[in-house]
XYZ file of C-alpha atoms in Angstrom:
772
model
C 7.938 -56.913 85.590
C 9.731 -54.708 83.186
C 7.798 -52.638 80.770
C 7.640 -53.889 77.256
C 7.500 -51.458 74.351
C 4.798 -52.603 72.023
C 4.615 -51.305 68.505
C 1.335 -51.215 66.712
C 1.258 -51.468 62.982
C -1.806 -50.407 60.991
C -2.562 -52.070 57.743
C -4.814 -51.143 54.885
C -5.498 -52.875 51.695
C -5.491 -51.180 48.332
C -7.712 -52.182 45.464
C -5.418 -55.028 44.464
C -5.468 -56.521 47.908
C -1.928 -55.464 48.781
C -1.503 -54.438 52.399
C -0.273 -50.891 52.996
C 1.471 -49.974 56.191
C 0.591 -46.864 58.197
C 3.998 -45.330 57.358
C 3.371 -45.743 53.687
C -0.058 -44.190 54.085
C 1.391 -41.170 55.857
C 3.940 -40.698 53.090
C 1.244 -40.894 50.450
C -0.898 -38.335 52.238
C 2.062 -36.019 52.583
C 2.902 -36.418 48.888
C -0.685 -35.760 47.892
C -0.741 -32.607 49.990
C 2.499 -31.460 48.472
C 1.226 -32.048 44.960
C -1.986 -30.219 45.747
C -0.048 -27.292 47.202
C 2.211 -27.186 44.142
C -0.786 -27.278 41.830
C -2.423 -24.392 43.667
C 0.846 -22.472 43.680
C 1.341 -23.038 39.980
C -2.209 -21.957 39.259
C -1.654 -18.675 41.055
C 1.814 -17.969 39.728
C 1.819 -15.852 36.596
C 5.457 -16.194 35.746
C 8.878 -17.032 37.049
C 11.471 -14.329 37.115
C 14.898 -14.775 35.598
C 17.766 -12.338 35.219
C 19.739 -11.861 32.002
C 23.413 -11.144 32.690
C 26.030 -11.535 29.970
C 29.499 -10.291 29.066
C 30.660 -9.456 32.588
C 33.475 -11.902 33.236
C 36.175 -9.269 33.008
C 36.016 -5.642 33.981
C 36.841 -3.715 30.826
C 36.302 -0.248 32.191
C 34.131 0.680 29.202
C 32.533 4.079 29.580
C 29.414 5.458 27.954
C 30.238 7.818 25.093
C 28.120 10.893 24.413
C 25.087 12.283 26.216
C 23.050 9.637 28.004
C 19.370 9.841 27.042
C 16.431 9.635 29.418
C 12.666 9.484 28.909
C 10.551 12.426 30.030
C 7.604 10.342 31.273
C 7.488 8.749 34.722
C 6.087 5.563 33.174
C 8.483 3.229 31.367
C 7.662 2.124 27.808
C 8.750 -0.664 25.496
C 8.622 -0.062 21.743
C 9.092 -3.150 19.631
C 9.766 -3.101 15.905
C 6.687 -4.758 14.362
C 8.680 -6.313 11.515
C 11.975 -7.192 13.242
C 10.944 -9.150 16.304
C 14.262 -9.002 18.173
C 14.642 -5.234 17.805
C 13.184 -3.200 20.661
C 13.663 0.078 22.500
C 13.212 0.587 26.237
C 12.318 4.076 27.471
C 12.714 5.009 31.124
C 15.210 6.742 33.330
C 17.667 4.952 31.075
C 17.178 4.228 27.363
C 18.203 0.826 25.962
C 18.272 -0.461 22.396
C 18.435 -4.230 21.909
C 18.925 -6.369 18.833
C 18.369 -9.705 20.613
C 15.179 -9.050 22.564
C 17.122 -8.122 25.736
C 18.810 -11.496 25.968
C 22.094 -9.816 26.857
C 23.252 -6.999 29.097
C 23.033 -3.596 27.425
C 24.808 -0.294 27.936
C 22.499 2.738 28.261
C 21.823 4.439 24.957
C 23.412 7.800 24.249
C 23.700 10.366 21.484
C 27.090 11.672 20.347
C 28.125 15.014 21.778
C 28.785 16.192 18.228
C 25.023 16.371 17.695
C 24.839 19.150 20.332
C 21.390 18.247 21.597
C 21.501 20.416 24.696
C 19.263 18.664 27.223
C 19.220 14.919 26.348
C 15.557 14.561 27.300
C 13.630 12.249 25.009
C 9.897 12.812 24.579
C 9.071 10.447 21.682
C 10.607 7.634 19.652
C 9.459 5.730 16.580
C 10.779 2.938 14.363
C 10.520 4.062 10.730
C 11.589 1.050 8.716
C 15.374 0.771 8.898
C 15.912 3.819 11.124
C 14.971 4.927 14.617
C 13.609 8.435 15.144
C 13.950 10.406 18.367
C 12.607 13.735 19.536
C 15.307 15.085 21.824
C 15.110 18.584 23.266
C 12.159 19.245 20.854
C 14.164 18.406 17.741
C 14.058 15.306 15.528
C 17.095 13.076 15.140
C 17.563 10.024 12.947
C 19.575 7.023 14.094
C 20.419 4.379 11.498
C 20.855 1.281 13.641
C 22.257 -0.695 10.717
C 25.184 1.662 10.140
C 25.336 3.154 13.663
C 25.096 6.720 12.353
C 23.213 9.846 13.493
C 21.636 12.667 11.513
C 19.642 15.735 12.446
C 16.391 16.089 10.509
C 16.007 19.113 8.294
C 12.939 21.217 7.534
C 11.519 21.593 11.071
C 11.534 25.221 12.148
C 9.426 25.027 15.333
C 9.613 22.944 18.518
C 7.992 19.501 18.368
C 7.292 17.009 21.134
C 5.571 13.992 19.551
C 5.607 12.006 16.350
C 3.398 9.388 14.747
C 3.896 6.761 12.087
C 3.320 3.160 11.152
C 5.270 0.237 9.721
C 4.343 -2.163 6.934
C 5.980 -5.580 7.018
C 5.115 -6.748 3.478
C 8.515 -6.163 1.937
C 8.961 -5.461 -1.755
C 5.682 -3.651 -2.385
C 6.139 0.069 -3.182
C 2.925 1.014 -1.375
C 4.121 -0.863 1.696
C 7.465 0.908 1.664
C 5.683 4.268 1.536
C 3.883 3.446 4.797
C 7.131 3.014 6.707
C 8.523 6.256 5.293
C 5.600 8.452 6.402
C 6.061 10.337 9.694
C 4.305 13.286 11.368
C 5.966 15.556 13.936
C 4.039 18.078 16.045
C 3.806 19.834 19.393
C 1.200 18.122 21.581
C -1.358 20.466 23.127
C -0.639 23.345 20.765
C -3.515 25.608 19.767
C -4.863 24.140 16.558
C -5.242 27.506 14.868
C -1.527 28.144 15.378
C -0.173 24.580 15.358
C 2.871 23.788 13.257
C 2.667 20.259 11.871
C 5.419 18.673 9.801
C 5.278 15.664 7.514
C 8.068 13.470 6.151
C 7.970 10.836 3.438
C 11.720 10.178 3.716
C 11.808 8.227 7.001
C 12.267 11.451 8.934
C 15.415 12.691 7.238
C 13.582 15.745 5.908
C 10.254 17.333 6.797
C 7.975 19.848 5.180
C 5.156 21.951 6.576
C 1.851 20.093 6.512
C -1.210 22.157 5.666
C -4.176 20.844 7.617
C -7.720 22.035 8.069
C -7.739 24.530 10.914
C -10.649 24.979 13.278
C -12.069 28.420 13.963
C -12.688 27.692 17.669
C -9.865 29.237 19.719
C -10.045 26.606 22.482
C -9.374 23.599 20.241
C -5.960 22.047 20.878
C -3.992 19.421 18.993
C -4.181 15.952 20.533
C -2.226 14.326 17.717
C -2.147 13.839 13.969
C -1.886 10.438 12.315
C -1.738 8.880 8.871
C -4.312 6.091 8.922
C -3.069 4.075 5.956
C -5.698 1.337 6.108
C -8.348 4.074 5.915
C -6.380 6.285 3.490
C -7.054 9.324 5.652
C -5.070 11.770 7.727
C -6.780 12.040 11.106
C -6.355 15.025 13.408
C -7.336 14.570 17.046
C -9.155 17.705 18.225
C -9.433 18.351 21.963
C -11.929 20.835 23.363
C -12.965 21.169 27.034
C -12.563 17.544 28.091
C -13.956 16.121 24.838
C -12.080 14.889 21.791
C -12.904 13.719 18.301
C -11.132 13.081 15.009
C -11.254 15.261 11.936
C -10.399 13.593 8.617
C -8.755 14.912 5.493
C -10.614 13.431 2.518
C -14.036 12.563 1.196
C -16.313 11.185 2.536
C -15.104 11.296 6.161
C -14.223 14.980 5.991
C -17.958 15.664 5.827
C -19.070 12.970 8.285
C -20.175 13.502 11.855
C -17.813 11.873 14.363
C -18.904 11.155 17.927
C -16.708 12.770 20.612
C -15.300 10.849 23.573
C -14.049 11.779 27.021
C -10.574 13.279 27.141
C -10.076 14.252 30.756
C -6.306 13.650 30.707
C -3.680 13.649 27.930
C -3.991 10.259 26.272
C -1.267 8.246 24.632
C -2.411 7.025 21.214
C -1.091 3.625 20.186
C -1.509 2.496 16.574
C -1.909 -1.275 16.735
C 0.466 -2.970 14.259
C -0.895 -4.763 11.230
C -2.988 -1.981 9.624
C -6.246 -3.459 10.940
C -7.569 -0.036 11.949
C -7.267 -0.457 15.736
C -6.264 2.438 18.007
C -5.641 2.304 21.753
C -5.979 5.430 23.919
C -4.595 5.181 27.426
C -3.259 6.969 30.419
C -3.246 6.300 34.138
C -7.019 6.088 34.623
C -8.318 5.668 31.070
C -8.308 2.912 28.481
C -10.271 3.262 25.249
C -10.189 1.496 21.924
C -11.314 2.233 18.380
C -11.750 -0.437 15.725
C -12.195 1.995 12.820
C -9.345 4.457 13.343
C -11.112 6.974 15.502
C -14.562 7.104 13.954
C -15.990 5.452 17.068
C -14.048 5.338 20.350
C -15.335 3.211 23.250
C -14.039 2.350 26.728
C -12.645 -1.129 27.330
C -14.776 -3.144 29.769
C -13.573 -5.598 32.436
C -15.285 -8.991 32.494
C -15.354 -12.140 34.558
C -16.553 -14.927 32.360
C -19.485 -13.529 30.416
C -20.368 -11.029 33.120
C -19.208 -7.400 32.920
C -17.581 -6.278 36.160
C -16.709 -2.717 35.149
C -17.866 -0.750 32.136
C -14.552 1.122 32.077
C -11.105 1.079 33.642
C -11.896 4.181 35.665
C -14.654 2.263 37.490
C -12.176 -0.483 38.402
C -10.170 2.027 40.463
C -6.776 0.953 39.122
C -3.722 2.860 37.876
C -2.353 1.791 34.509
C 1.436 1.637 34.300
C 1.925 -0.162 31.018
C 0.015 -1.199 27.892
C 1.107 -3.714 25.265
C -0.624 -4.803 22.073
C 0.046 -6.913 19.009
C -2.199 -7.470 16.022
C -5.036 -9.043 18.040
C -4.085 -9.067 21.737
C -4.062 -6.464 24.506
C -2.439 -6.507 27.940
C -2.422 -3.975 30.789
C -0.084 -3.801 33.786
C -1.239 -1.808 36.827
C 0.414 -0.263 39.849
C -1.581 -2.712 41.964
C 0.471 -5.626 40.548
C -2.427 -6.833 38.472
C -2.216 -8.002 34.892
C -5.220 -7.739 32.561
C -5.530 -9.509 29.228
C -7.961 -9.359 26.329
C -8.599 -9.832 22.625
C -8.851 -7.050 20.072
C -11.986 -7.817 18.083
C -14.234 -5.783 15.820
C -17.403 -6.551 17.764
C -16.202 -6.533 21.378
C -13.129 -5.534 23.341
C -12.849 -6.598 26.956
C -10.254 -7.535 29.560
C -10.110 -10.232 32.208
C -8.103 -10.046 35.379
C -5.183 -12.383 35.957
C -4.124 -13.463 39.463
C -1.931 -11.026 41.362
C 1.800 -11.388 41.476
C 4.430 -8.893 42.459
C 5.947 -7.799 39.166
C 5.499 -4.050 38.897
C 8.088 -1.430 39.695
C 8.703 2.101 38.517
C 10.993 0.768 35.779
C 8.890 -2.232 34.695
C 7.607 -2.309 31.112
C 5.369 -4.669 29.188
C 5.481 -6.197 25.698
C 4.318 -9.207 23.668
C 7.216 -11.358 22.502
C 5.004 -13.733 20.530
C 1.400 -14.802 20.184
C 0.191 -15.518 23.693
C 3.585 -14.798 25.271
C 3.787 -11.675 27.426
C 6.914 -10.328 29.075
C 7.450 -7.915 31.941
C 10.924 -6.364 31.674
C 12.827 -4.493 34.377
C 16.387 -3.123 33.987
C 18.784 -4.000 36.799
C 21.824 -1.724 37.349
C 25.264 -3.138 38.053
C 27.524 -1.523 40.633
C 30.676 -2.569 38.781
C 29.840 -2.693 35.102
C 28.139 0.047 33.070
C 25.955 -2.469 31.223
C 22.537 -3.121 32.775
C 21.123 -6.577 33.362
C 17.446 -7.345 32.783
C 14.926 -9.093 34.957
C 12.383 -10.867 32.761
C 9.063 -12.346 33.767
C 7.507 -14.360 30.923
C 3.758 -15.001 31.058
C 2.212 -17.899 29.125
C -1.267 -16.529 28.520
C -2.772 -19.826 27.387
C -1.652 -21.624 30.557
C -3.132 -18.928 32.785
C -6.441 -19.029 30.920
C -6.666 -22.789 31.383
C -6.322 -22.342 35.135
C -9.027 -19.674 35.088
C -11.473 -22.121 33.433
C -12.655 -19.747 30.742
C -14.871 -20.882 27.875
C -13.190 -23.247 25.437
C -12.428 -21.959 21.951
C -14.976 -23.221 19.433
C -12.628 -23.267 16.468
C -9.756 -25.676 15.960
C -8.404 -24.275 12.708
C -8.694 -21.060 10.743
C -6.334 -20.619 7.821
C -6.181 -18.957 4.430
C -3.626 -18.571 1.681
C -4.046 -14.775 1.788
C -3.003 -14.351 5.433
C -0.170 -11.889 6.093
C 0.110 -10.899 2.443
C -0.392 -7.762 0.401
C -2.401 -7.526 -2.806
C -3.142 -4.841 -5.366
C -6.494 -4.185 -7.014
C -6.370 -1.796 -9.954
C -9.295 0.200 -11.283
C -12.469 -1.911 -11.572
C -10.623 -5.153 -10.751
C -11.568 -8.019 -8.432
C -9.707 -10.244 -5.992
C -10.701 -13.758 -4.984
C -9.703 -15.072 -1.531
C -10.273 -18.455 0.131
C -10.242 -19.500 3.785
C -10.711 -22.792 5.623
C -12.335 -23.238 9.048
C -12.619 -26.381 11.177
C -14.984 -25.957 14.171
C -15.076 -28.173 17.198
C -17.736 -30.845 17.344
C -21.162 -29.573 18.287
C -20.367 -25.898 17.662
C -21.339 -23.518 14.888
C -18.953 -20.552 14.878
C -19.474 -17.865 12.278
C -16.468 -16.427 10.382
C -16.789 -12.696 9.947
C -14.945 -10.847 7.136
C -14.381 -7.175 7.889
C -12.870 -4.290 5.907
C -11.031 -1.370 7.455
C -11.950 0.937 4.562
C -15.384 0.078 3.159
C -15.440 3.437 1.383
C -13.021 2.153 -1.275
C -13.237 -1.654 -1.110
C -16.330 -3.785 -0.993
C -17.169 -7.450 -0.431
C -18.887 -8.556 -3.609
C -19.639 -12.063 -2.328
C -18.849 -14.179 0.740
C -19.977 -17.788 0.387
C -19.339 -20.556 2.950
C -19.928 -24.242 2.300
C -18.902 -27.661 3.599
C -15.772 -28.933 1.918
C -15.251 -32.500 3.081
C -13.898 -34.001 6.270
C -10.588 -34.151 8.047
C -8.781 -37.315 9.039
C -10.456 -37.162 12.477
C -13.936 -36.817 10.993
C -14.335 -33.093 11.621
C -16.205 -31.131 8.982
C -14.212 -28.561 7.020
C -15.909 -25.328 6.013
C -14.566 -23.248 3.168
C -15.318 -19.591 2.560
C -14.847 -17.847 -0.778
C -14.557 -14.063 -0.580
C -14.748 -11.837 -3.644
C -13.470 -8.276 -3.248
C -14.107 -5.432 -5.664
C -13.651 -1.704 -5.728
C -16.598 -0.262 -3.835
C -17.488 2.245 -6.569
C -18.170 -0.634 -8.981
C -20.074 -2.907 -6.584
C -23.287 -1.021 -7.299
C -24.448 -1.021 -3.676
C -22.994 2.141 -2.143
C -24.094 5.729 -2.527
C -21.684 8.289 -3.971
C -21.710 10.099 -0.639
C -20.310 6.965 1.006
C -17.560 6.025 -1.422
C -14.158 7.681 -1.583
C -12.875 9.658 -4.544
C -12.371 7.068 -7.270
C -9.439 8.935 -8.784
C -7.446 8.694 -5.552
C -5.522 5.479 -4.763
C -6.518 4.020 -1.405
C -5.884 1.083 0.911
C -7.927 -1.290 2.982
C -7.331 -4.298 5.186
C -9.490 -7.396 5.142
C -9.660 -9.405 8.353
C -11.391 -12.738 8.733
C -12.133 -13.482 12.376
C -14.658 -15.473 14.374
C -17.771 -13.705 15.568
C -17.961 -13.542 19.370
C -14.640 -15.342 19.709
C -13.787 -16.728 23.127
C -10.867 -15.199 24.980
C -9.265 -18.652 25.108
C -8.665 -18.533 21.334
C -5.177 -17.187 21.964
C -3.453 -18.888 19.052
C -6.313 -18.273 16.628
C -5.062 -15.166 14.859
C -7.390 -13.294 12.499
C -6.526 -13.825 8.850
C -5.383 -10.448 7.631
C -4.306 -9.088 4.249
C -3.526 -5.559 3.146
C -5.177 -4.508 -0.113
C -3.866 -1.611 -2.161
C -6.566 -0.147 -4.392
C -4.147 1.518 -6.728
C -1.494 0.995 -9.338
C -0.524 -2.568 -10.129
C 3.145 -2.106 -10.962
C 3.248 -5.412 -12.802
C 1.053 -4.002 -15.570
C 2.385 -2.484 -18.770
C 1.178 -1.527 -22.223
C 2.587 -2.928 -25.465
C 2.176 -1.462 -28.960
C 1.561 -4.017 -31.703
C 1.523 -2.992 -35.383
C -1.192 -4.070 -37.802
C -0.330 -3.370 -41.483
C -2.795 -3.611 -44.366
C -1.799 -3.462 -48.038
C -1.521 -0.076 -49.716
C -3.903 -0.617 -52.558
C -4.791 2.889 -53.697
C -1.867 3.371 -56.030
C -0.854 6.822 -54.753
C 0.221 7.038 -51.088
C -1.323 10.281 -49.885
C -1.811 11.252 -46.258
C -5.297 9.817 -45.885
C -4.307 6.578 -47.563
C -1.299 6.322 -45.264
C -3.443 6.775 -42.177
C -5.907 4.174 -43.404
C -3.244 1.627 -44.262
C -1.277 1.555 -41.001
C -2.867 0.993 -37.588
C -1.497 0.209 -34.148
C -3.151 -1.800 -31.379
C -2.463 -0.929 -27.720
C -2.481 -4.015 -25.524
C -2.236 -4.301 -21.725
C 0.172 -6.852 -20.261
C 0.643 -8.209 -16.748
C 3.598 -10.444 -15.904
C 4.158 -10.880 -19.626
C 0.623 -12.197 -20.264
C -1.949 -10.500 -22.483
C -4.885 -8.995 -20.605
C -6.919 -6.882 -23.017
C -6.836 -4.434 -25.919
C -6.844 -0.832 -24.698
C -9.608 1.306 -26.198
C -9.512 4.236 -23.799
C -8.132 7.787 -24.236
C -4.422 8.248 -24.792
C -2.080 10.916 -26.151
C 1.062 10.895 -28.308
C 4.119 13.110 -28.430
C 7.088 12.830 -30.782
C 10.121 12.772 -28.500
C 12.511 14.425 -30.991
C 10.360 17.479 -31.494
C 8.963 16.572 -34.929
C 5.548 18.032 -35.604
C 5.097 16.959 -39.225
C 1.848 15.266 -38.344
C -1.629 16.385 -37.376
C -4.957 14.900 -36.342
C -8.008 13.996 -38.336
C -10.501 15.596 -35.937
C -10.906 19.096 -34.611
C -12.526 20.115 -31.356
C -15.793 20.708 -33.241
C -15.787 17.414 -35.132
C -14.890 15.553 -31.921
C -18.137 16.950 -30.436
C -16.358 18.616 -27.530
C -18.541 20.465 -25.020
C -15.591 22.409 -23.622
C -12.212 23.523 -24.896
C -10.040 20.406 -25.103
C -6.580 20.183 -23.597
C -3.522 20.029 -25.811
C 0.201 19.642 -25.313
C 0.776 23.385 -25.245
C -1.714 24.095 -22.471
C -0.600 21.077 -20.439
C 3.157 21.589 -20.613
C 3.124 25.249 -19.563
C 2.191 24.643 -15.895
C 3.914 21.234 -15.767
C 7.399 22.674 -15.578
C 10.108 20.078 -15.994
C 7.933 17.014 -16.574
C 8.488 17.272 -20.324
C 6.940 14.545 -22.410
C 5.434 12.967 -19.272
C 3.517 16.139 -18.431
C 0.164 14.864 -19.677
C -1.131 11.981 -17.580
C -4.167 10.652 -15.754
C -3.800 13.033 -12.829
C -4.229 16.217 -14.871
C -6.337 15.007 -17.801
C -9.755 16.653 -18.179
C -12.081 15.362 -20.860
C -13.768 17.925 -23.089
C -16.843 15.677 -23.034
C -17.140 15.865 -19.241
C -20.249 17.688 -18.058
C -18.241 19.138 -15.155
C -15.723 20.740 -17.497
C -16.864 24.322 -17.867
C -14.007 25.669 -19.989
C -15.692 27.529 -22.895
C -15.149 26.224 -26.418
C -13.424 29.293 -27.868
C -11.377 27.681 -30.648
C -13.449 24.863 -32.132
C -11.172 24.400 -35.153
C -7.999 23.483 -33.252
C -6.819 19.881 -33.686
C -8.204 17.439 -31.176
C -5.065 15.755 -29.790
C -6.621 12.918 -27.768
C -6.860 9.514 -29.414
C -9.010 6.535 -28.508
C -12.059 6.642 -26.294
C -15.385 7.768 -27.757
C -13.896 9.333 -30.915
C -12.377 7.919 -34.106
C -9.505 10.388 -34.131
C -6.398 9.475 -36.161
C -2.889 10.750 -36.727
C -2.245 12.176 -40.196
C 1.380 12.216 -41.305
C 2.691 14.851 -43.663
C 4.469 13.821 -46.848
C 7.749 13.129 -45.151
C 9.752 9.937 -45.161
C 11.514 9.021 -41.926
C 11.213 7.588 -38.412
C 8.920 9.031 -35.779
C 9.522 8.058 -32.127
C 6.375 8.535 -30.062
C 5.765 8.582 -26.318
C 2.288 7.232 -25.600
C 0.475 7.849 -22.328
C -2.905 6.571 -21.149
C -4.722 9.612 -19.755
C -8.122 8.181 -18.857
C -8.259 8.493 -15.038
C -10.853 5.720 -14.800
C -8.877 3.051 -16.638
C -5.951 2.436 -14.283
C -4.238 4.044 -11.315
C -0.895 3.556 -13.062
C 0.810 5.977 -15.377
C 0.772 3.583 -18.297
C 3.399 4.902 -20.699
C 5.697 3.459 -23.305
C 7.699 4.449 -26.400
C 7.331 3.123 -29.941
C 8.466 4.141 -33.412
C 6.760 4.585 -36.780
C 8.715 4.382 -40.064
C 7.073 6.341 -42.883
C 8.269 5.562 -46.430
C 6.962 5.903 -49.995
C 5.508 9.340 -49.464
C 5.795 11.593 -52.574
C 7.716 14.842 -52.078
C 5.618 18.006 -52.257
C 5.238 19.454 -55.790
C 6.546 22.972 -56.616
C 4.229 23.298 -59.688
C 0.541 24.032 -59.182
C -1.714 21.051 -59.662
C -3.715 22.697 -62.525
C -0.601 23.311 -64.620
C 0.593 19.781 -63.917
C -2.688 18.377 -65.199
C -2.570 20.485 -68.405
C 1.032 19.521 -69.126
C 0.294 15.876 -68.431
C -2.728 15.935 -70.759
C -0.742 17.655 -73.531
C 2.056 15.145 -73.159
C -0.377 12.262 -73.483
C -1.998 13.746 -76.628
C 1.368 14.446 -78.225
C 2.533 10.965 -77.506
C -0.619 9.532 -79.044
C -0.192 11.542 -82.272
C 3.449 10.576 -82.578
C 2.547 6.970 -82.098
C 0.305 7.245 -85.176
C 2.404 9.338 -87.565
C 5.798 7.695 -87.127
C 4.789 4.193 -88.277
C 3.030 5.749 -91.315
C 6.190 7.483 -92.442
C 8.254 4.360 -91.932
C 6.004 2.217 -94.196
C 5.831 4.703 -97.163
C 9.124 4.424 -99.303
C 10.898 6.452 -102.198
C 12.728 4.785 -105.291
C 15.688 6.146 -107.308
C 16.572 5.168 -110.898
C 20.111 4.853 -112.111
C 19.426 6.512 -115.393
C 19.628 9.971 -114.130
C 18.944 12.356 -111.395
C 15.743 13.836 -110.205
C 12.946 13.016 -107.882
C 11.802 9.500 -107.650
C 8.305 8.345 -108.172
C 6.428 7.640 -104.915
C 3.079 6.423 -103.939
C 3.053 3.900 -106.818
C 1.914 6.488 -109.371
C 3.620 8.038 -112.339
C 5.228 11.337 -111.746
C 6.246 13.290 -114.794
C 9.892 14.187 -115.039
C 11.120 11.830 -112.343
C 14.181 9.676 -112.717
C 13.614 6.064 -112.001
C 16.246 4.199 -110.008
C 14.882 0.855 -109.130
C 18.001 -1.044 -108.402
C 19.046 -3.349 -111.260
C 15.824 -2.837 -113.064
C 14.973 0.463 -114.616
C 11.424 0.983 -115.470
C 10.639 2.972 -118.493
C 9.669 6.563 -118.208
C 6.121 7.092 -117.302
C 5.811 3.785 -115.375
C 5.569 3.393 -111.587
C 7.570 1.208 -109.196
C 6.263 -0.175 -105.891
C 8.963 -0.667 -103.229
C 9.134 -4.101 -101.730
């Protein structure tokens, strides 16, 4: 009997009662396994690598012109312009400058041979606004990437190896532009007592010697010098026997005690963009961070969840090969092909470890391309074309964190109209800010406003309250923040506040207290505050004229009858009447005026300033020589100049005195330059020009006043007598008779021997005639 092949079919039923064959079941199990394997693979994969290769269809034979630059360090770096997101510089064995975020092949960067750099070794580079600065062969060179032009910096007379600077991205503000123009150049590791430090406020085109406070200890070396704009201090990093600390330039930090930190190897100092006050110190086995620009430096810890694995990077036994940071995020790439990520917060700074993936090489560099987007970049040489391609590995931080099952962010929304803006607070002014927070259901996060420079700016009030509900029923919380100059808040000691006469800066950041690392897209709300001159302010002179009612316009009457009101304006709107001290100077050199008060009558305690004493040391400032920076009040208790000439005119108007300008008896136009000199009224040099027209003033008399009075009195008496005698003579007449000659009879009485001529009628002799 022949064998019969029998096939067995297995059947299962799904939930709907449909029968499933065994083949279908096998396929489903295989698909499920594949999906599970893909999910696990995706969870462990940090990024997918892609290669950028453009412009290589035809071989053009293009050669690199000039001296090809190379970076002195063995570790590659990526420097990204904080304001122009597609502009970046790669430093390694080759140097590359990109204008499209390395989305095209790039030829290695070179410097023209006409610059005669010698050895084209590059030790430092820095974006300074619209130019790129290089230190090549210990000299500074400026490359204008907009015009593709090179210049050698002037003013540096000693070798330099490093430079420091910052960039401000709030365009249009003069204080912001000054930040991008400020650059230091120095020789790292030089003995501090002999160090030559240079400073530039011209974007590096010209430098001048910077005079800094030198330490007496011979073993102190220079670890760097930095302009901390959000603290308004120049900080010098002092290194001494494996310890380092910052020394500051101005009150009150120049007198404060600063804790030292370990400095066992030369550390790279990274100024975090955004002027929040964050500094990152790193090298192969060290990673430290400061949230207040060097006043306190702490190691960055490594966590897993809420648990601390390592209290420092050195304990983790890893070798750092790259560090990247933006305004609130930090990433570290190690030789062990491990990527670490963390938040930059004021209260805590920690890293978590991402899954391993092969992405590091000697030429690999790290940078943030956007919030939560991290890129590992590696140049790839081409055997045919001179332009290099680029291998890019883009890491989506938020996706990796979701796979790691970290704590969920407690805040859904944090926004404010002040974010990423710059404001100006003038002397004794306030600023009101508003923010909105929407927490997740069942959570109570706390928004935390922080200031980078509490020595000059204070939080007057911070009030949070419920402000309605969103469309999904979530409660909205609003916070009102009132900022005021710290010296006028009334809460800080004078030893804590900065010098009130000096303009300063501070950054306010509103972040969430104890924010989860999963809050990747929840950026802190940040604004830069300039405590200084509000350039939109101006002063306007308005004339007030009262009637001249005294009959004779003498000098005192003229001064009483004409007055001028000084008003402050901002954006064309009236703010207040100015009552503080100011000075006047006639621009055409007329000095036919004086002042009503002297130094004695103004109750001066010291010898007051005047235009003569001020203009002598001022040089070429001319009529702008007297201003708030050099004004010293004679009523100030700290002014110890002796009062030697108490009778000199007191030339300051306004303020605590009733001083006035007295014009001499001269008709004409006076053109005055007015300047507010009170240093506590405004940080601006409030100046303007106005004119005064003097008319109706009597010319000076050449006859003494006593003789004039006598002559005037005699003239009045003579006039009075004539007014009496002339009418009397006119009303007493004489008559003549036609009968003969001789004197007529007058007075109505008979005159013997007179001849009567009374017209047609002749009176007889001896009679009298009255004239009608």
